[in-house]
PDB file of C-alpha atoms and ligand atoms in Angstrom:
ATOM      1  CA  MET O 188     -67.940  48.301  67.655  1.00  0.00           C
ATOM      2  CA  PRO O 189     -66.735  45.038  66.076  1.00  0.00           C
ATOM      3  CA  ALA O 190     -63.180  44.089  67.057  1.00  0.00           C
ATOM      4  CA  ILE O 191     -61.955  44.131  63.487  1.00  0.00           C
ATOM      5  CA  LEU O 192     -63.159  47.675  62.983  1.00  0.00           C
ATOM      6  CA  ARG O 193     -61.585  48.765  66.239  1.00  0.00           C
ATOM      7  CA  SER O 194     -58.258  47.239  65.257  1.00  0.00           C
ATOM      8  CA  LEU O 195     -58.503  48.923  61.863  1.00  0.00           C
ATOM      9  CA  LEU O 196     -58.975  52.287  63.488  1.00  0.00           C
ATOM     10  CA  LEU O 197     -56.122  51.705  65.883  1.00  0.00           C
ATOM     11  CA  CYS O 198     -53.591  50.377  63.463  1.00  0.00           C
ATOM     12  CA  ALA O 199     -50.668  52.653  62.911  1.00  0.00           C
ATOM     13  CA  MET O 200     -49.597  54.175  59.679  1.00  0.00           C
ATOM     14  CA  ILE O 201     -46.006  53.306  58.915  1.00  0.00           C
ATOM     15  CA  ALA O 202     -44.289  54.658  55.870  1.00  0.00           C
ATOM     16  CA  VAL O 203     -42.451  52.185  53.688  1.00  0.00           C
ATOM     17  CA  ALA O 204     -40.028  53.358  51.076  1.00  0.00           C
ATOM     18  CA  PRO O 205     -41.136  52.094  47.680  1.00  0.00           C
ATOM     19  CA  ALA O 206     -38.394  50.047  46.143  1.00  0.00           C
ATOM     20  CA  ARG O 207     -38.532  48.316  42.832  1.00  0.00           C
ATOM     21  CA  ALA O 208     -36.221  45.352  42.587  1.00  0.00           C
ATOM     22  CA  GLN O 209     -33.948  45.660  39.578  1.00  0.00           C
ATOM     23  CA  ASP O 210     -35.008  42.398  38.087  1.00  0.00           C
ATOM     24  CA  ALA O 211     -38.722  42.500  38.970  1.00  0.00           C
ATOM     25  CA  PRO O 212     -41.308  42.682  36.189  1.00  0.00           C
ATOM     26  CA  GLU O 213     -43.300  45.798  35.381  1.00  0.00           C
ATOM     27  CA  MET O 214     -46.463  46.489  37.335  1.00  0.00           C
ATOM     28  CA  ARG O 215     -49.316  48.689  36.201  1.00  0.00           C
ATOM     29  CA  ALA O 216     -52.492  49.545  38.116  1.00  0.00           C
ATOM     30  CA  ILE O 217     -55.651  48.996  36.075  1.00  0.00           C
ATOM     31  CA  GLN O 218     -58.650  51.024  37.204  1.00  0.00           C
ATOM     32  CA  VAL O 219     -61.955  49.174  36.941  1.00  0.00           C
ATOM     33  CA  SER O 220     -64.362  51.543  38.751  1.00  0.00           C
ATOM     34  CA  PRO O 221     -64.107  54.977  40.431  1.00  0.00           C
ATOM     35  CA  HIS O 222     -62.379  53.546  43.514  1.00  0.00           C
ATOM     36  CA  ALA O 223     -61.148  50.076  42.510  1.00  0.00           C
ATOM     37  CA  TRP O 224     -57.929  48.960  40.806  1.00  0.00           C
ATOM     38  CA  TYR O 225     -55.935  45.794  40.336  1.00  0.00           C
ATOM     39  CA  VAL O 226     -52.537  44.668  39.096  1.00  0.00           C
ATOM     40  CA  GLN O 227     -52.400  41.688  36.786  1.00  0.00           C
ATOM     41  CA  GLY O 228     -49.892  38.883  37.173  1.00  0.00           C
ATOM     42  CA  GLN O 229     -48.411  37.041  34.241  1.00  0.00           C
ATOM     43  CA  SER O 230     -50.096  33.961  32.740  1.00  0.00           C
ATOM     44  CA  ALA O 231     -47.093  31.803  33.561  1.00  0.00           C
ATOM     45  CA  LEU O 232     -45.614  29.592  36.212  1.00  0.00           C
ATOM     46  CA  GLY O 233     -43.600  31.321  38.912  1.00  0.00           C
ATOM     47  CA  SER O 234     -39.969  32.005  37.976  1.00  0.00           C
ATOM     48  CA  LYS O 235     -36.986  34.004  39.116  1.00  0.00           C
ATOM     49  CA  ALA O 236     -37.636  36.444  36.272  1.00  0.00           C
ATOM     50  CA  ASN O 237     -41.284  37.110  37.173  1.00  0.00           C
ATOM     51  CA  ARG O 238     -40.713  37.031  40.956  1.00  0.00           C
ATOM     52  CA  ASN O 239     -43.794  34.844  41.294  1.00  0.00           C
ATOM     53  CA  PHE O 240     -45.955  37.676  39.901  1.00  0.00           C
ATOM     54  CA  ILE O 241     -48.426  35.209  38.425  1.00  0.00           C
ATOM     55  CA  SER O 242     -51.598  36.198  40.258  1.00  0.00           C
ATOM     56  CA  ASN O 243     -53.590  39.395  40.594  1.00  0.00           C
ATOM     57  CA  ALA O 244     -54.043  41.718  43.563  1.00  0.00           C
ATOM     58  CA  GLY O 245     -56.860  44.254  43.870  1.00  0.00           C
ATOM     59  CA  PHE O 246     -57.248  47.406  45.913  1.00  0.00           C
ATOM     60  CA  VAL O 247     -60.021  49.824  46.784  1.00  0.00           C
ATOM     61  CA  VAL O 248     -59.375  53.370  47.996  1.00  0.00           C
ATOM     62  CA  THR O 249     -61.769  54.612  50.694  1.00  0.00           C
ATOM     63  CA  PRO O 250     -61.741  57.961  52.547  1.00  0.00           C
ATOM     64  CA  ALA O 251     -60.235  56.154  55.563  1.00  0.00           C
ATOM     65  CA  GLY O 252     -57.587  53.975  53.939  1.00  0.00           C
ATOM     66  CA  VAL O 253     -56.991  51.326  51.325  1.00  0.00           C
ATOM     67  CA  VAL O 254     -58.279  47.765  51.283  1.00  0.00           C
ATOM     68  CA  VAL O 255     -56.049  45.286  49.413  1.00  0.00           C
ATOM     69  CA  ILE O 256     -57.259  41.937  48.140  1.00  0.00           C
ATOM     70  CA  ASP O 257     -54.362  39.423  48.020  1.00  0.00           C
ATOM     71  CA  ALA O 258     -50.706  40.167  48.630  1.00  0.00           C
ATOM     72  CA  LEU O 259     -48.911  38.749  45.540  1.00  0.00           C
ATOM     73  CA  GLY O 260     -46.257  36.035  45.373  1.00  0.00           C
ATOM     74  CA  SER O 261     -43.149  37.631  46.889  1.00  0.00           C
ATOM     75  CA  PRO O 262     -42.231  40.504  49.209  1.00  0.00           C
ATOM     76  CA  ALA O 263     -40.500  42.159  46.220  1.00  0.00           C
ATOM     77  CA  MET O 264     -43.762  42.320  44.297  1.00  0.00           C
ATOM     78  CA  ALA O 265     -45.706  43.406  47.389  1.00  0.00           C
ATOM     79  CA  ARG O 266     -43.292  46.334  47.859  1.00  0.00           C
ATOM     80  CA  GLN O 267     -43.912  47.221  44.245  1.00  0.00           C
ATOM     81  CA  LEU O 268     -47.665  47.008  44.788  1.00  0.00           C
ATOM     82  CA  LEU O 269     -47.379  49.271  47.809  1.00  0.00           C
ATOM     83  CA  ALA O 270     -45.424  51.802  45.727  1.00  0.00           C
ATOM     84  CA  THR O 271     -48.056  51.533  42.979  1.00  0.00           C
ATOM     85  CA  ILE O 272     -50.810  52.266  45.527  1.00  0.00           C
ATOM     86  CA  ARG O 273     -48.826  55.207  46.946  1.00  0.00           C
ATOM     87  CA  ALA O 274     -48.632  56.717  43.468  1.00  0.00           C
ATOM     88  CA  ILE O 275     -52.453  56.772  43.401  1.00  0.00           C
ATOM     89  CA  THR O 276     -53.362  57.764  46.945  1.00  0.00           C
ATOM     90  CA  PRO O 277     -51.642  58.995  50.119  1.00  0.00           C
ATOM     91  CA  GLN O 278     -54.063  56.804  52.126  1.00  0.00           C
ATOM     92  CA  PRO O 279     -52.400  53.981  54.081  1.00  0.00           C
ATOM     93  CA  VAL O 280     -53.259  50.336  53.482  1.00  0.00           C
ATOM     94  CA  LYS O 281     -55.478  49.450  56.445  1.00  0.00           C
ATOM     95  CA  LEU O 282     -56.776  46.026  55.570  1.00  0.00           C
ATOM     96  CA  VAL O 283     -55.519  43.103  53.474  1.00  0.00           C
ATOM     97  CA  ILE O 284     -57.968  40.318  52.702  1.00  0.00           C
ATOM     98  CA  LEU O 285     -56.219  37.094  51.618  1.00  0.00           C
ATOM     99  CA  THR O 286     -58.556  35.056  49.429  1.00  0.00           C
ATOM    100  CA  HIS O 287     -56.691  31.801  50.133  1.00  0.00           C
ATOM    101  CA  TYR O 288     -53.350  30.403  51.278  1.00  0.00           C
ATOM    102  CA  HIS O 289     -51.618  29.685  48.000  1.00  0.00           C
ATOM    103  CA  ALA O 290     -48.053  30.935  47.674  1.00  0.00           C
ATOM    104  CA  ASP O 291     -48.676  33.263  44.737  1.00  0.00           C
ATOM    105  CA  HIS O 292     -51.338  35.165  46.719  1.00  0.00           C
ATOM    106  CA  ILE O 293     -49.705  35.363  50.152  1.00  0.00           C
ATOM    107  CA  TYR O 294     -45.897  35.547  50.065  1.00  0.00           C
ATOM    108  CA  GLY O 295     -46.071  39.354  49.956  1.00  0.00           C
ATOM    109  CA  ALA O 296     -48.276  39.647  53.072  1.00  0.00           C
ATOM    110  CA  GLN O 297     -45.416  40.472  55.462  1.00  0.00           C
ATOM    111  CA  VAL O 298     -44.813  43.753  53.613  1.00  0.00           C
ATOM    112  CA  PHE O 299     -48.353  44.935  54.362  1.00  0.00           C
ATOM    113  CA  LYS O 300     -48.180  43.689  57.927  1.00  0.00           C
ATOM    114  CA  GLN O 301     -44.970  45.674  58.458  1.00  0.00           C
ATOM    115  CA  ALA O 302     -46.733  48.701  56.957  1.00  0.00           C
ATOM    116  CA  GLY O 303     -49.370  48.419  59.688  1.00  0.00           C
ATOM    117  CA  ALA O 304     -52.219  46.717  57.827  1.00  0.00           C
ATOM    118  CA  VAL O 305     -54.579  44.213  59.419  1.00  0.00           C
ATOM    119  CA  ILE O 306     -54.400  40.883  57.585  1.00  0.00           C
ATOM    120  CA  VAL O 307     -57.563  38.785  57.469  1.00  0.00           C
ATOM    121  CA  ALA O 308     -58.354  35.401  55.924  1.00  0.00           C
ATOM    122  CA  HIS O 309     -60.742  32.547  56.547  1.00  0.00           C
ATOM    123  CA  GLU O 310     -59.752  30.407  59.526  1.00  0.00           C
ATOM    124  CA  LEU O 311     -59.594  27.219  57.457  1.00  0.00           C
ATOM    125  CA  GLY O 312     -56.405  28.639  55.963  1.00  0.00           C
ATOM    126  CA  ARG O 313     -54.750  28.202  59.341  1.00  0.00           C
ATOM    127  CA  ASP O 314     -54.045  24.507  58.697  1.00  0.00           C
ATOM    128  CA  TYR O 315     -51.700  25.469  55.872  1.00  0.00           C
ATOM    129  CA  LEU O 316     -49.491  27.574  58.110  1.00  0.00           C
ATOM    130  CA  GLY O 317     -47.624  24.888  60.027  1.00  0.00           C
ATOM    131  CA  SER O 318     -47.959  22.244  57.327  1.00  0.00           C
ATOM    132  CA  GLU O 319     -45.185  20.313  55.633  1.00  0.00           C
ATOM    133  CA  THR O 320     -46.651  21.427  52.290  1.00  0.00           C
ATOM    134  CA  ALA O 321     -46.159  25.061  53.248  1.00  0.00           C
ATOM    135  CA  ARG O 322     -42.602  24.455  54.446  1.00  0.00           C
ATOM    136  CA  LEU O 323     -41.557  22.548  51.321  1.00  0.00           C
ATOM    137  CA  ARG O 324     -43.200  25.053  49.011  1.00  0.00           C
ATOM    138  CA  MET O 325     -41.445  27.952  50.716  1.00  0.00           C
ATOM    139  CA  GLN O 326     -38.079  26.231  50.564  1.00  0.00           C
ATOM    140  CA  ALA O 327     -38.519  25.424  46.866  1.00  0.00           C
ATOM    141  CA  SER O 328     -39.661  28.988  46.124  1.00  0.00           C
ATOM    142  CA  ILE O 329     -36.583  30.425  47.853  1.00  0.00           C
ATOM    143  CA  ASP O 330     -34.237  27.897  46.212  1.00  0.00           C
ATOM    144  CA  GLU O 331     -35.634  28.699  42.776  1.00  0.00           C
ATOM    145  CA  GLY O 332     -35.449  32.449  43.366  1.00  0.00           C
ATOM    146  CA  LEU O 333     -39.209  33.065  43.115  1.00  0.00           C
ATOM    147  CA  THR O 334     -39.059  34.796  46.461  1.00  0.00           C
ATOM    148  CA  GLU O 335     -36.259  36.004  48.718  1.00  0.00           C
ATOM    149  CA  PRO O 336     -34.814  34.338  51.834  1.00  0.00           C
ATOM    150  CA  GLY O 337     -36.735  35.574  54.870  1.00  0.00           C
ATOM    151  CA  THR O 338     -40.137  35.273  53.224  1.00  0.00           C
ATOM    152  CA  GLN O 339     -42.713  34.111  55.750  1.00  0.00           C
ATOM    153  CA  VAL O 340     -46.221  32.737  55.593  1.00  0.00           C
ATOM    154  CA  ILE O 341     -48.114  35.280  57.666  1.00  0.00           C
ATOM    155  CA  ALA O 342     -50.992  34.260  59.931  1.00  0.00           C
ATOM    156  CA  ALA O 343     -54.153  36.289  59.567  1.00  0.00           C
ATOM    157  CA  ALA O 344     -55.140  38.302  62.639  1.00  0.00           C
ATOM    158  CA  PRO O 345     -58.002  37.971  63.058  1.00  0.00           C
ATOM    159  CA  TRP O 346     -58.992  34.775  61.312  1.00  0.00           C
ATOM    160  CA  LEU O 347     -62.573  34.934  60.040  1.00  0.00           C
ATOM    161  CA  ALA O 348     -64.943  32.175  61.156  1.00  0.00           C
ATOM    162  CA  GLY O 349     -67.212  32.706  58.154  1.00  0.00           C
ATOM    163  CA  SER O 350     -68.338  35.443  55.812  1.00  0.00           C
ATOM    164  CA  ALA O 351     -67.806  38.955  57.185  1.00  0.00           C
ATOM    165  CA  SER O 352     -68.671  42.558  56.351  1.00  0.00           C
ATOM    166  CA  PHE O 353     -66.152  45.361  56.726  1.00  0.00           C
ATOM    167  CA  ASP O 354     -66.801  49.059  56.803  1.00  0.00           C
ATOM    168  CA  LEU O 355     -63.926  51.408  56.140  1.00  0.00           C
ATOM    169  CA  GLY O 356     -64.631  55.107  55.762  1.00  0.00           C
ATOM    170  CA  GLY O 357     -68.291  54.353  54.998  1.00  0.00           C
ATOM    171  CA  THR O 358     -67.323  51.901  52.259  1.00  0.00           C
ATOM    172  CA  ARG O 359     -68.679  48.404  52.683  1.00  0.00           C
ATOM    173  CA  PHE O 360     -66.964  45.177  51.703  1.00  0.00           C
ATOM    174  CA  GLU O 361     -68.387  41.675  51.839  1.00  0.00           C
ATOM    175  CA  ALA O 362     -65.820  38.935  52.369  1.00  0.00           C
ATOM    176  CA  MET O 363     -67.804  35.858  51.403  1.00  0.00           C
ATOM    177  CA  HIS O 364     -66.634  32.398  52.373  1.00  0.00           C
ATOM    178  CA  VAL O 365     -67.120  30.438  49.159  1.00  0.00           C
ATOM    179  CA  GLY O 366     -65.014  27.377  49.980  1.00  0.00           C
ATOM    180  CA  PRO O 367     -64.459  24.559  49.863  1.00  0.00           C
ATOM    181  CA  ALA O 368     -63.927  25.214  46.179  1.00  0.00           C
ATOM    182  CA  HIS O 369     -60.466  26.023  44.799  1.00  0.00           C
ATOM    183  CA  THR O 370     -59.369  25.661  48.462  1.00  0.00           C
ATOM    184  CA  VAL O 371     -61.331  25.072  51.663  1.00  0.00           C
ATOM    185  CA  GLU O 372     -60.704  28.631  52.821  1.00  0.00           C
ATOM    186  CA  ASP O 373     -61.665  30.525  49.654  1.00  0.00           C
ATOM    187  CA  LEU O 374     -62.974  34.035  50.148  1.00  0.00           C
ATOM    188  CA  ALA O 375     -64.479  36.197  47.415  1.00  0.00           C
ATOM    189  CA  VAL O 376     -64.657  39.928  48.132  1.00  0.00           C
ATOM    190  CA  TYR O 377     -67.583  41.973  46.906  1.00  0.00           C
ATOM    191  CA  PHE O 378     -67.544  45.792  46.783  1.00  0.00           C
ATOM    192  CA  PRO O 379     -71.249  46.485  46.268  1.00  0.00           C
ATOM    193  CA  ASP O 380     -71.126  50.304  45.866  1.00  0.00           C
ATOM    194  CA  GLU O 381     -69.388  49.887  42.537  1.00  0.00           C
ATOM    195  CA  GLY O 382     -70.449  46.326  41.671  1.00  0.00           C
ATOM    196  CA  VAL O 383     -66.916  44.923  41.702  1.00  0.00           C
ATOM    197  CA  LEU O 384     -66.309  41.282  42.627  1.00  0.00           C
ATOM    198  CA  PHE O 385     -62.788  40.119  43.488  1.00  0.00           C
ATOM    199  CA  SER O 386     -63.274  36.410  42.986  1.00  0.00           C
ATOM    200  CA  GLY O 387     -59.908  35.035  44.101  1.00  0.00           C
ATOM    201  CA  ASP O 388     -59.103  31.753  42.383  1.00  0.00           C
ATOM    202  CA  LEU O 389     -62.707  30.728  41.964  1.00  0.00           C
ATOM    203  CA  VAL O 390     -62.325  32.356  38.563  1.00  0.00           C
ATOM    204  CA  PHE O 391     -59.326  31.959  36.266  1.00  0.00           C
ATOM    205  CA  ARG O 392     -59.261  33.870  33.011  1.00  0.00           C
ATOM    206  CA  GLY O 393     -56.868  33.466  30.132  1.00  0.00           C
ATOM    207  CA  ARG O 394     -55.356  30.219  31.376  1.00  0.00           C
ATOM    208  CA  VAL O 395     -56.281  26.724  32.479  1.00  0.00           C
ATOM    209  CA  PRO O 396     -57.307  26.807  36.165  1.00  0.00           C
ATOM    210  CA  TYR O 397     -55.145  25.166  38.804  1.00  0.00           C
ATOM    211  CA  VAL O 398     -57.383  22.498  40.302  1.00  0.00           C
ATOM    212  CA  GLY O 399     -54.993  20.836  42.771  1.00  0.00           C
ATOM    213  CA  ASP O 400     -56.968  19.004  45.430  1.00  0.00           C
ATOM    214  CA  ALA O 401     -59.995  21.231  44.963  1.00  0.00           C
ATOM    215  CA  ASP O 402     -63.518  20.060  45.614  1.00  0.00           C
ATOM    216  CA  SER O 403     -64.794  20.697  42.087  1.00  0.00           C
ATOM    217  CA  ARG O 404     -68.424  19.859  42.831  1.00  0.00           C
ATOM    218  CA  ARG O 405     -68.634  22.557  45.481  1.00  0.00           C
ATOM    219  CA  TRP O 406     -66.497  24.863  43.368  1.00  0.00           C
ATOM    220  CA  ILE O 407     -69.212  24.727  40.699  1.00  0.00           C
ATOM    221  CA  GLU O 408     -71.863  25.398  43.357  1.00  0.00           C
ATOM    222  CA  SER O 409     -69.899  28.435  44.563  1.00  0.00           C
ATOM    223  CA  LEU O 410     -69.587  29.788  41.034  1.00  0.00           C
ATOM    224  CA  ASP O 411     -73.357  29.509  40.749  1.00  0.00           C
ATOM    225  CA  ARG O 412     -73.642  31.480  43.995  1.00  0.00           C
ATOM    226  CA  LEU O 413     -71.356  34.222  42.624  1.00  0.00           C
ATOM    227  CA  LEU O 414     -73.433  34.296  39.445  1.00  0.00           C
ATOM    228  CA  GLY O 415     -76.323  35.378  41.695  1.00  0.00           C
ATOM    229  CA  LEU O 416     -74.560  38.624  42.720  1.00  0.00           C
ATOM    230  CA  PRO O 417     -75.372  41.796  40.781  1.00  0.00           C
ATOM    231  CA  ALA O 418     -71.663  42.276  39.940  1.00  0.00           C
ATOM    232  CA  LYS O 419     -70.868  44.452  36.950  1.00  0.00           C
ATOM    233  CA  LEU O 420     -67.281  43.433  36.875  1.00  0.00           C
ATOM    234  CA  ILE O 421     -65.051  40.619  38.084  1.00  0.00           C
ATOM    235  CA  VAL O 422     -61.391  40.848  38.960  1.00  0.00           C
ATOM    236  CA  PRO O 423     -60.287  37.200  38.901  1.00  0.00           C
ATOM    237  CA  GLY O 424     -57.359  35.661  40.765  1.00  0.00           C
ATOM    238  CA  HIS O 425     -55.551  35.220  37.465  1.00  0.00           C
ATOM    239  CA  GLY O 426     -55.982  36.938  34.124  1.00  0.00           C
ATOM    240  CA  PRO O 427     -57.660  40.142  32.946  1.00  0.00           C
ATOM    241  CA  HIS O 428     -60.802  41.552  34.546  1.00  0.00           C
ATOM    242  CA  SER O 429     -64.152  40.772  33.044  1.00  0.00           C
ATOM    243  CA  THR O 430     -66.982  43.120  32.184  1.00  0.00           C
ATOM    244  CA  GLU O 431     -69.136  40.129  31.305  1.00  0.00           C
ATOM    245  CA  PRO O 432     -69.130  38.221  34.576  1.00  0.00           C
ATOM    246  CA  ARG O 433     -71.666  35.683  33.437  1.00  0.00           C
ATOM    247  CA  ALA O 434     -69.769  34.577  30.334  1.00  0.00           C
ATOM    248  CA  ASP O 435     -66.442  34.543  32.093  1.00  0.00           C
ATOM    249  CA  LEU O 436     -67.558  32.624  35.140  1.00  0.00           C
ATOM    250  CA  GLN O 437     -68.812  30.135  32.624  1.00  0.00           C
ATOM    251  CA  LEU O 438     -65.372  29.182  31.247  1.00  0.00           C
ATOM    252  CA  THR O 439     -64.063  28.066  34.657  1.00  0.00           C
ATOM    253  CA  ARG O 440     -67.386  26.367  35.343  1.00  0.00           C
ATOM    254  CA  ASP O 441     -67.398  24.538  31.972  1.00  0.00           C
ATOM    255  CA  TYR O 442     -63.811  23.373  32.375  1.00  0.00           C
ATOM    256  CA  LEU O 443     -64.510  21.924  35.826  1.00  0.00           C
ATOM    257  CA  ALA O 444     -67.727  20.315  34.649  1.00  0.00           C
ATOM    258  CA  TYR O 445     -65.911  18.774  31.675  1.00  0.00           C
ATOM    259  CA  LEU O 446     -63.139  17.357  33.878  1.00  0.00           C
ATOM    260  CA  ARG O 447     -65.757  15.846  36.173  1.00  0.00           C
ATOM    261  CA  GLN O 448     -67.767  14.401  33.340  1.00  0.00           C
ATOM    262  CA  ALA O 449     -64.812  12.851  31.476  1.00  0.00           C
ATOM    263  CA  MET O 450     -62.942  11.593  34.541  1.00  0.00           C
ATOM    264  CA  GLY O 451     -66.159  10.587  36.322  1.00  0.00           C
ATOM    265  CA  LYS O 452     -67.054   8.302  33.424  1.00  0.00           C
ATOM    266  CA  ALA O 453     -63.569   6.790  33.445  1.00  0.00           C
ATOM    267  CA  ALA O 454     -63.658   6.212  37.213  1.00  0.00           C
ATOM    268  CA  ARG O 455     -67.095   4.603  37.063  1.00  0.00           C
ATOM    269  CA  GLU O 456     -66.090   2.318  34.204  1.00  0.00           C
ATOM    270  CA  LEU O 457     -62.747   1.482  35.879  1.00  0.00           C
ATOM    271  CA  THR O 458     -60.843   2.728  32.839  1.00  0.00           C
ATOM    272  CA  PRO O 459     -57.210   3.339  33.856  1.00  0.00           C
ATOM    273  CA  PHE O 460     -56.351   7.030  34.040  1.00  0.00           C
ATOM    274  CA  GLU O 461     -53.731   7.047  31.252  1.00  0.00           C
ATOM    275  CA  GLU O 462     -56.099   5.398  28.854  1.00  0.00           C
ATOM    276  CA  ALA O 463     -58.992   7.704  29.751  1.00  0.00           C
ATOM    277  CA  TYR O 464     -56.794  10.791  29.479  1.00  0.00           C
ATOM    278  CA  ALA O 465     -55.548   9.828  26.031  1.00  0.00           C
ATOM    279  CA  ALA O 466     -59.088   9.084  24.837  1.00  0.00           C
ATOM    280  CA  THR O 467     -60.569  12.401  26.066  1.00  0.00           C
ATOM    281  CA  ASP O 468     -61.169  15.162  23.532  1.00  0.00           C
ATOM    282  CA  TRP O 469     -59.416  18.216  25.041  1.00  0.00           C
ATOM    283  CA  SER O 470     -59.719  20.381  21.913  1.00  0.00           C
ATOM    284  CA  ARG O 471     -61.987  22.930  23.553  1.00  0.00           C
ATOM    285  CA  PHE O 472     -59.367  23.848  26.163  1.00  0.00           C
ATOM    286  CA  GLU O 473     -55.975  22.949  24.700  1.00  0.00           C
ATOM    287  CA  ALA O 474     -55.362  26.390  23.181  1.00  0.00           C
ATOM    288  CA  LEU O 475     -55.526  28.023  26.637  1.00  0.00           C
ATOM    289  CA  PRO O 476     -52.226  29.078  28.236  1.00  0.00           C
ATOM    290  CA  LEU O 477     -50.803  26.553  30.722  1.00  0.00           C
ATOM    291  CA  PHE O 478     -52.881  23.723  29.259  1.00  0.00           C
ATOM    292  CA  LYS O 479     -49.750  21.587  28.836  1.00  0.00           C
ATOM    293  CA  GLN O 480     -48.477  22.315  32.339  1.00  0.00           C
ATOM    294  CA  ALA O 481     -51.763  21.999  34.238  1.00  0.00           C
ATOM    295  CA  ASN O 482     -54.352  19.919  32.444  1.00  0.00           C
ATOM    296  CA  ARG O 483     -52.937  16.460  33.026  1.00  0.00           C
ATOM    297  CA  MET O 484     -52.537  16.980  36.774  1.00  0.00           C
ATOM    298  CA  ASN O 485     -55.996  18.577  36.969  1.00  0.00           C
ATOM    299  CA  ALA O 486     -57.457  15.566  35.186  1.00  0.00           C
ATOM    300  CA  TYR O 487     -55.585  13.122  37.401  1.00  0.00           C
ATOM    301  CA  ASN O 488     -56.689  14.832  40.607  1.00  0.00           C
ATOM    302  CA  THR O 489     -60.256  14.898  39.332  1.00  0.00           C
ATOM    303  CA  TYR O 490     -60.005  11.184  38.473  1.00  0.00           C
ATOM    304  CA  LEU O 491     -58.994  10.440  42.088  1.00  0.00           C
ATOM    305  CA  LEU O 492     -61.786  12.680  43.394  1.00  0.00           C
ATOM    306  CA  MET O 493     -64.359  10.983  41.186  1.00  0.00           C
ATOM    307  CA  GLU O 494     -63.208   7.554  42.399  1.00  0.00           C
ATOM    308  CA  GLN O 495     -64.074   8.695  45.928  1.00  0.00           C
ATOM    309  CA  GLU O 496     -67.360  10.290  44.904  1.00  0.00           C
ATOM    310  CA  LYS O 497     -68.720   7.381  42.871  1.00  0.00           C
TER     311      LYS O 497
HETATM  312 ZN1   ZN I  55     -54.819  29.455  44.203  1.00  0.00          ZN
END
């Protein structure tokens, strides 16, 4: 028996009282197939008011427990997610798959760990754990009230060395390593019985993607790989689910390709970034939420990447 399965079977069920923080935003479970749901974060930056509820989390109910995909951006929201799951099924959460180590997807993980769940993620996420970036981000998130004091970045146990299959109560899950893309450690989780793909942040819907220091060339390659799956439905890392996976994967793909094309040209021709940015026609994307907050930094990071690639 694989170690992960053994640990799943052994892990204890601990009851956690559902508690909804007074000032936390509403949460509603959206059912996308007979056994799969998700909760949808706001298309906004993290704030004290939204408790960093700016990304999605998915869950699948099996006869032997619940599998959760991503843990939300604060323990407060994770407690609310746990209460939301409890309203749907008495099954305990047995497994949490973290798609990547970005604050809005992981700050709630300790709640599931305390509830007895096994937390898994790709091992390349381990570098984030002890990093200065992680420490500064946590401090800023606590100072700004996005998350509460005492929030921790939880290590996965076990870390996955690559893609992995899980079987819980006869239900199969494929955790596919699709990084480096949005991050080096990106996992996408496929639930083949019902054709549901939890894409993590490889797919953003309803807002401009956060590119950060992503490897956009390989991100595009990974999107092409996901397009090869027979998924009927995608639950993205941000934004509403999609019943037209092909069209909706395309928006993220087109945005990345456009950044690369525009900034690649500028880098090759040694046009200074400011000049190139001002001269680029952004009209196709500027109506998307968070364009103002994210596009310039995305373009700048892509400019630096393209300077290295050329
Ligand atoms: Zn992310």
